[in-house]
Coordinates of C-alpha atoms in Angstrom, one line a residue:
X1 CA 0.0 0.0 0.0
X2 CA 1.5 3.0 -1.0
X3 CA -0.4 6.5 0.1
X4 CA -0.5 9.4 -2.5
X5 CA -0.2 13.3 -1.0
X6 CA -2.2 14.0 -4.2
X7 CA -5.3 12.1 -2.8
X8 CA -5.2 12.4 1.1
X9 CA -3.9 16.0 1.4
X10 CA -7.2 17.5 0.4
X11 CA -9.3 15.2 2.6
X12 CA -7.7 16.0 5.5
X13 CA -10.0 18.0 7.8
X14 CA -7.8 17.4 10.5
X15 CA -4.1 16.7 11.4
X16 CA -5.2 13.3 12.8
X17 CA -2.9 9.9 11.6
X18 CA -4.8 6.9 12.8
X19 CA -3.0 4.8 16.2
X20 CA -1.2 8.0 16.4
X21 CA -4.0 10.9 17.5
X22 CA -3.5 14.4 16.6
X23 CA -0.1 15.6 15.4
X24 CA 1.1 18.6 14.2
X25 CA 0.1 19.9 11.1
X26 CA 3.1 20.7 9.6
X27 CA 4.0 16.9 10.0
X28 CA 1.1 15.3 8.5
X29 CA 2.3 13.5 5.1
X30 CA 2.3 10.2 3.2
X31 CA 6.1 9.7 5.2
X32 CA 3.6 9.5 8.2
X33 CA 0.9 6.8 7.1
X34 CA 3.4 4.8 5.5
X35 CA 5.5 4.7 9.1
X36 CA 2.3 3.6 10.8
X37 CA 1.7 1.0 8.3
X38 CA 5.3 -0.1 8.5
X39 CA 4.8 -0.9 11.9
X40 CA 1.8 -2.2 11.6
X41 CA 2.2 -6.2 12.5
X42 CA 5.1 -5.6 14.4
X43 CA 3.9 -4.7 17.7
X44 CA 6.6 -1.7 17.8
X45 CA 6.1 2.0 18.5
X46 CA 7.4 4.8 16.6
X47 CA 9.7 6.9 18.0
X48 CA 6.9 9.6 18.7
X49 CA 4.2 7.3 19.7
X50 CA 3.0 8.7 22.8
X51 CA 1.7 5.0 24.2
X52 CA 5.5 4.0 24.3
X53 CA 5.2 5.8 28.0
X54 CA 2.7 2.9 29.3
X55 CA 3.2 -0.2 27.2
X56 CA 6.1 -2.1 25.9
X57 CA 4.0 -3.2 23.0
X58 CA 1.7 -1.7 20.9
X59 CA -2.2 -2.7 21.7
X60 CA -3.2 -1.4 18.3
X61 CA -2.8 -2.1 14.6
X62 CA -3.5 -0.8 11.3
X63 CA -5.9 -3.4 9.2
X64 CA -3.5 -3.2 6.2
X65 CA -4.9 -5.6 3.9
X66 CA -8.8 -3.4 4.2
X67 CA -7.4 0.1 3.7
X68 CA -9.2 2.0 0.9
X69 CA -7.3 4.6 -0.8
X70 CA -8.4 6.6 -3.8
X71 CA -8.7 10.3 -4.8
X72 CA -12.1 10.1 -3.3
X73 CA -11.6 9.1 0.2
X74 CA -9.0 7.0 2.6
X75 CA -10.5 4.8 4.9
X76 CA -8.0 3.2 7.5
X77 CA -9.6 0.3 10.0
X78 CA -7.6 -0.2 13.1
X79 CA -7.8 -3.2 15.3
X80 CA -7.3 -2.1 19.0
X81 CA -6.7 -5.7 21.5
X82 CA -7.0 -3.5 25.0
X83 CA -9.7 -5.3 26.4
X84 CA -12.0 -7.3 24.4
X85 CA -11.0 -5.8 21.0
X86 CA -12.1 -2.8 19.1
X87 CA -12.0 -2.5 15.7
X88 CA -11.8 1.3 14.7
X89 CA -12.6 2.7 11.3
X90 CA -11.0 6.1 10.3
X91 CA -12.7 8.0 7.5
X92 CA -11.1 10.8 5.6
X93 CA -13.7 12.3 2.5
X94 CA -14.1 15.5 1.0
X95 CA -18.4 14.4 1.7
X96 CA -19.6 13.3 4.7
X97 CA -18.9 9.8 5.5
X98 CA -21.7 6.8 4.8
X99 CA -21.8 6.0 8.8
X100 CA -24.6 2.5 7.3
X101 CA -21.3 1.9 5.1
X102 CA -18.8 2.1 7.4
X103 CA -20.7 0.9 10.4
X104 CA -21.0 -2.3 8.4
X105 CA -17.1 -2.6 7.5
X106 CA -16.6 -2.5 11.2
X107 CA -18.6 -4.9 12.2
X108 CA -17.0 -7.2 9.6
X109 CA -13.9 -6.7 10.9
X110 CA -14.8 -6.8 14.5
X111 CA -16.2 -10.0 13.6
X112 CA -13.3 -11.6 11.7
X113 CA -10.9 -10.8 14.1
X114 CA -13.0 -11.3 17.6
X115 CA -13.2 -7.7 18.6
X116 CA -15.8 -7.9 21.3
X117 CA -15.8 -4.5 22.2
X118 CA -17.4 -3.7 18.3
X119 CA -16.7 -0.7 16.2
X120 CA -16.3 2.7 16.1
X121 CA -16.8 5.0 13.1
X122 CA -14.1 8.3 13.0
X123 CA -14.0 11.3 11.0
X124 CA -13.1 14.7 10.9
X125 CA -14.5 18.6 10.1
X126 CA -13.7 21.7 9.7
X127 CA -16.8 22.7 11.4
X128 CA -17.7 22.2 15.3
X129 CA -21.1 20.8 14.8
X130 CA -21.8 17.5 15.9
X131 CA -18.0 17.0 16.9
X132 CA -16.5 15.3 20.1
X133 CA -12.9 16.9 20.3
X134 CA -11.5 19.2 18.7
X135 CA -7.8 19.7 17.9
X136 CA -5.9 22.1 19.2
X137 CA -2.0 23.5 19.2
X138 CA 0.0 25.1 21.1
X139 CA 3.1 27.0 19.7
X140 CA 5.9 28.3 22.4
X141 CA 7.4 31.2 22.0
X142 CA 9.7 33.1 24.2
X143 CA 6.5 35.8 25.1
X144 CA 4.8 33.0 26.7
X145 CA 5.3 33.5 30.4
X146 CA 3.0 34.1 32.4
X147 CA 2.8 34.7 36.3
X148 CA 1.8 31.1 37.5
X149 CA 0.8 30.9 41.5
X150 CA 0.3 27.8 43.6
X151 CA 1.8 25.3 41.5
X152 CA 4.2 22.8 43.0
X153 CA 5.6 19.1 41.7
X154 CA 4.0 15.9 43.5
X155 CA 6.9 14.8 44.9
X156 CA 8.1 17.0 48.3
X157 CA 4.1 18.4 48.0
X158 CA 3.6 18.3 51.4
X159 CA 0.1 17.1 50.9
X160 CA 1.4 14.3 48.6
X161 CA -0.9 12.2 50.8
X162 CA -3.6 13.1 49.4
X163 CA -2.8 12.5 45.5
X164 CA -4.7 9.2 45.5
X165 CA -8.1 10.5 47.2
X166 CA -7.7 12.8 44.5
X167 CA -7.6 10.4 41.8
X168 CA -10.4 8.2 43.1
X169 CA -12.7 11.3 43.2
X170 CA -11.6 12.7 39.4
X171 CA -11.5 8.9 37.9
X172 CA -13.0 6.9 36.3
X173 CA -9.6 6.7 33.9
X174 CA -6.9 8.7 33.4
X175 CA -5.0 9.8 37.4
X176 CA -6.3 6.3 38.7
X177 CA -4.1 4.7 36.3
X178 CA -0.9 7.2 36.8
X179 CA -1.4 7.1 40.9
X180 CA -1.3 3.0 40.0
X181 CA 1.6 3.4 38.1
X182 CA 3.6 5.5 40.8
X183 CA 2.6 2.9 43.7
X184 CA 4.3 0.1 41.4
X185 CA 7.2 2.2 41.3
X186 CA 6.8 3.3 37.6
X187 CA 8.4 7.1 36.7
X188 CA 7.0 8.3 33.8
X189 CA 7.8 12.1 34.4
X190 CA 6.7 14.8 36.6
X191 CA 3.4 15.3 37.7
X192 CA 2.2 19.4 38.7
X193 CA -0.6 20.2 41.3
X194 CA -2.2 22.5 43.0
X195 CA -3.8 22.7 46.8
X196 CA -6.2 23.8 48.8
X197 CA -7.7 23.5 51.7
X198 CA -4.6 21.0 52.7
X199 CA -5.1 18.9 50.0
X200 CA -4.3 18.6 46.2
X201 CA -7.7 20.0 43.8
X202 CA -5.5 19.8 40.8
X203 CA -3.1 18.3 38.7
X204 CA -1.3 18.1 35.1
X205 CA 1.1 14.9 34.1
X206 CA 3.1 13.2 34.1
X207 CA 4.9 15.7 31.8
X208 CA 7.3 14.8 29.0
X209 CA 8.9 15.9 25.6
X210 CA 10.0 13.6 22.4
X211 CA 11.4 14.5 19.0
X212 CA 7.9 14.6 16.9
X213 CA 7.2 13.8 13.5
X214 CA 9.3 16.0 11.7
X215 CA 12.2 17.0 14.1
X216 CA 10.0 19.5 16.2
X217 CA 10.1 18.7 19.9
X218 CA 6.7 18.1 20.9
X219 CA 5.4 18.5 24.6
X220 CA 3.6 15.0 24.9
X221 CA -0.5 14.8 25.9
X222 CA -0.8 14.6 29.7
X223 CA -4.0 14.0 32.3
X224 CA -4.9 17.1 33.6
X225 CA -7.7 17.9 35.9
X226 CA -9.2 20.1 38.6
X227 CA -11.6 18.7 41.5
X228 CA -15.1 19.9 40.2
X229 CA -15.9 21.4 43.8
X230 CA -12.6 23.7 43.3
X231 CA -13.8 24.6 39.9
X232 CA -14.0 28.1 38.3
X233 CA -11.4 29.6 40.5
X234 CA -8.4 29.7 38.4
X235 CA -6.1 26.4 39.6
X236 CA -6.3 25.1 36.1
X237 CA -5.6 28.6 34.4
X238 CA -2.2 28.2 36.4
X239 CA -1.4 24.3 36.4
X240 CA -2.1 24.8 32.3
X241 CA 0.7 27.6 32.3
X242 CA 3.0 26.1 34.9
X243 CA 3.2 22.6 32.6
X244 CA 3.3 25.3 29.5
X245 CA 6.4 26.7 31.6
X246 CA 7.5 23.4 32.3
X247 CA 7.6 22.6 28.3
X248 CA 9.3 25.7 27.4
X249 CA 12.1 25.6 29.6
X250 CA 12.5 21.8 27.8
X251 CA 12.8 22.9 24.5
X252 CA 9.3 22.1 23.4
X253 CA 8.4 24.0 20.2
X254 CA 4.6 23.4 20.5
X255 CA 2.4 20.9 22.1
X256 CA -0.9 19.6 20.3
X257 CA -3.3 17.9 22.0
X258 CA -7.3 17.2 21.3
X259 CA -10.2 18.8 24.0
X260 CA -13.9 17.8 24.2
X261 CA -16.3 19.7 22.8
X262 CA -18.1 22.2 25.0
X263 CA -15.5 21.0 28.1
X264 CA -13.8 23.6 30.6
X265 CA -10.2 22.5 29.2
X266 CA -11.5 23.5 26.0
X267 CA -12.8 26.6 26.9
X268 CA -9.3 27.4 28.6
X269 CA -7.2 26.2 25.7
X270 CA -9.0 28.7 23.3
X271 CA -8.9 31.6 25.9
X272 CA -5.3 30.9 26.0
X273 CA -4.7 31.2 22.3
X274 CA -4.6 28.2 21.8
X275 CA -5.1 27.3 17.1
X276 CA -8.1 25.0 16.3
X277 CA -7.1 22.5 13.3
X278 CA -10.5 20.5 12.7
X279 CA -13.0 18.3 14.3
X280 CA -13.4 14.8 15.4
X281 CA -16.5 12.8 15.0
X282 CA -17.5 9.6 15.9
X283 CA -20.5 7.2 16.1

């Protein structure tokens, strides 16, 4: 399978590579695609693959042999194994996608290759409208700082203690599994929070930079919260610009990540300046 820039370039409605997530635009090219399909029985990670952090092997896989590629549309199915299985189908069109079409295809697949979890359909806009995330990027620049107040690293927080109540009470995903992770002894970078009251309400991480697609050092996605009863008061404002700070003074050049649709992170991305590069959809 070999992908042509003639046929996918203007059907991409969103920087968006399939096992990969959002990447920065500038990156996005047939070099890409072909890397993820290179690696696609192997089990490895590319360099860049932000999973490399939790898993020694990759837990998802590019259906090579049922890609669709024409100067119509580029359809991509993925096979996740976490849990029962998941077969995900990416869609990239200049029209809408046929969800009956697709929908089908995934079950197929799901159904060859015991997926028990089913299918999912993915695609992307340039419009908000019935969208889940949307993608966002964040360029650094040495203008960037900003006063930051309250902020303090995990470990030698003096109300360290309280890290896991904190996770229990945010779950159900996300600081469950990286509180886990540092109880078995696992380091997977630094982890910012904020407290109140004598206990930590917030928290970004763990934090990290990789060379990204493309030679640009990325700041990689991170879990990042605030305790909805601490809500609207500004801790997330300053844990955002703290791990922002954090990124910076690491040599990130930007960091791209995706937010949920009518969420408080996005709301605080896009008051901080944050570029919108398309929509992602699902059923």
């Amino acid at each position: 399978m070999r992908f042509r820039w003639d046929w996918l370039q203007p059907v991409m409605r969103a920087p968006y590579v399939p096992t990969l997530g959002p990447v920065l635009p500038e990156a996005v090219g047939v070099g890409l695609f072909a890397a993820v399909l290179g690696v696609a029985r192997t089990g490895r990670f590319l360099p860049f693959d932000k999973d490399r952090r939790w898993m020694t092997t990759k837990d998802e896989r590019v259906l090579v042999g049922d890609v669709v590629h024409t100067a119509a549309e580029t359809i991509v199915p993925v096979l996740s194994v976490r849990g029962g299985g998941l077969v995900k189908v990416y869609y990239y069109g200049a029209a809408g996608p046929d969800l009956s079409v697709l929908a089908r295809l995934g079950e197929r697949l799901a159904k060859s290759h015991g997926a028990g979890g089913g299918n999912r359909v993915i695609w992307f806009s340039d419009r908000p409208e019935g969208a889940r995330g949307r993608v966002m990027v964040k360029r650094f620049s040495s203008g960037d700082k900003q006063p930051v107040r309250n902020v303090q690293a995990l470990t030698g927080c003096p109300a360290a203690d309280t890290f896991g109540a904190f996770a229990d009470e945010i779950g159900p995903e996300g600081f469950p599994f990286l509180y886990q992770r540092m109880k078995d002894g696992r380091q997977d970078g630094p982890t910012l929070v904020t407290v109140a009251d004598d206990r930590i309400v917030g928290a970004v991480g763990p934090l990290s930079t990789v060379v990204g697609p493309g030679g640009r050092v990325i700041q990689q996605p991170a879990y990042f919260a605030v305790h909805p009863g601490y809500r609207g008061r500004g801790y997330g404002r300053d844990l955002w610009r703290a791990s922002m700070a954090w990124g910076r003074a690491r040599g990130a050049e930007a960091k791209v990540l995706q937010a949920s649709c009518g969420s408080a992170a996005e709301a605080l991305y896009l008051s901080e300046g944050l570029e919108t590069h398309g929509y992602v959809c699902q059923a």
